[in-house]
């Protein structure tokens, strides 16, 4: 703006200087002065154009990003997100070709574990069935043992009853007839009957025996009573 004001003042001064006062023709000095004024005006126009060009270039350079300028925050965040998986754990991410064998190995291991679990389950079922069978057989054996004990008890009771009845028969016989039978018996067998009889009945039969038979029966009876605790 200062340049244009100066230019306007010079132009007004030139106009006042060049204004004709009469019909006189301009002198050579005035012509040279006009020529210098035109040269100055052209120089001023060139300087103004140069200043405008320099100003536009400065704005263009100011708007153009610097080559080494830092990236925008969005771009920096995208790069960080892209590099984050590789940075985690300090190891780069594995490629698909590296992950596939690992997945296959894990699947194979899982298959083996499932097979072992299935085999173990089958064995457990077999053991459970065997345990049930053993329990059933034990119950059967216990029942058989109980039945056997009952049978033996019945047999023993029957035998005891038979011996008691037979002993009563010998005790009710005449002593002489009973002594003849006891004389033919084995001393241990006859001693068993005499031991069950009442003392008076046994004494009557013993009196009818021969001395040798009575002695042998007495030895057997004494041997049976030898282990009886005494007061």
mmCIF file of C-alpha atoms in Angstrom, residues 11 17 21-22 36 43 54 56-57 59 62 95 116 124 150 153 158 160 176 183 219 221 230:
data_model
loop_
_atom_site.group_PDB
_atom_site.id
_atom_site.type_symbol
_atom_site.label_atom_id
_atom_site.label_comp_id
_atom_site.label_asym_id
_atom_site.label_seq_id
_atom_site.Cartn_x
_atom_site.Cartn_y
_atom_site.Cartn_z
ATOM 1 C CA UNK A 11 2.076 10.758 -10.478
ATOM 2 C CA UNK A 17 4.859 19.577 -13.463
ATOM 3 C CA UNK A 21 0.813 26.823 -18.785
ATOM 4 C CA UNK A 22 0.472 28.014 -22.297
ATOM 5 C CA UNK A 36 12.403 8.437 -15.926
ATOM 6 C CA UNK A 43 10.224 -1.008 -11.754
ATOM 7 C CA UNK A 54 7.277 -14.616 -3.173
ATOM 8 C CA UNK A 56 2.359 -17.146 -2.785
ATOM 9 C CA UNK A 57 5.400 -19.410 -2.805
ATOM 10 C CA UNK A 59 2.201 -19.916 1.563
ATOM 11 C CA UNK A 62 3.970 -23.483 4.488
ATOM 12 C CA UNK A 95 2.047 -67.766 10.423
ATOM 13 C CA UNK A 116 -7.849 -93.529 27.250
ATOM 14 C CA UNK A 124 -14.405 -99.454 35.514
ATOM 15 C CA UNK A 150 -28.517 -125.419 60.495
ATOM 16 C CA UNK A 153 -27.304 -128.472 64.275
ATOM 17 C CA UNK A 158 -30.939 -135.739 66.169
ATOM 18 C CA UNK A 160 -28.033 -136.375 70.641
ATOM 19 C CA UNK A 176 -27.400 -158.647 83.565
ATOM 20 C CA UNK A 183 -19.191 -156.798 77.260
ATOM 21 C CA UNK A 219 -9.801 -146.195 82.219
ATOM 22 C CA UNK A 221 -14.070 -142.719 81.730
ATOM 23 C CA UNK A 230 -11.027 -128.961 89.539
#
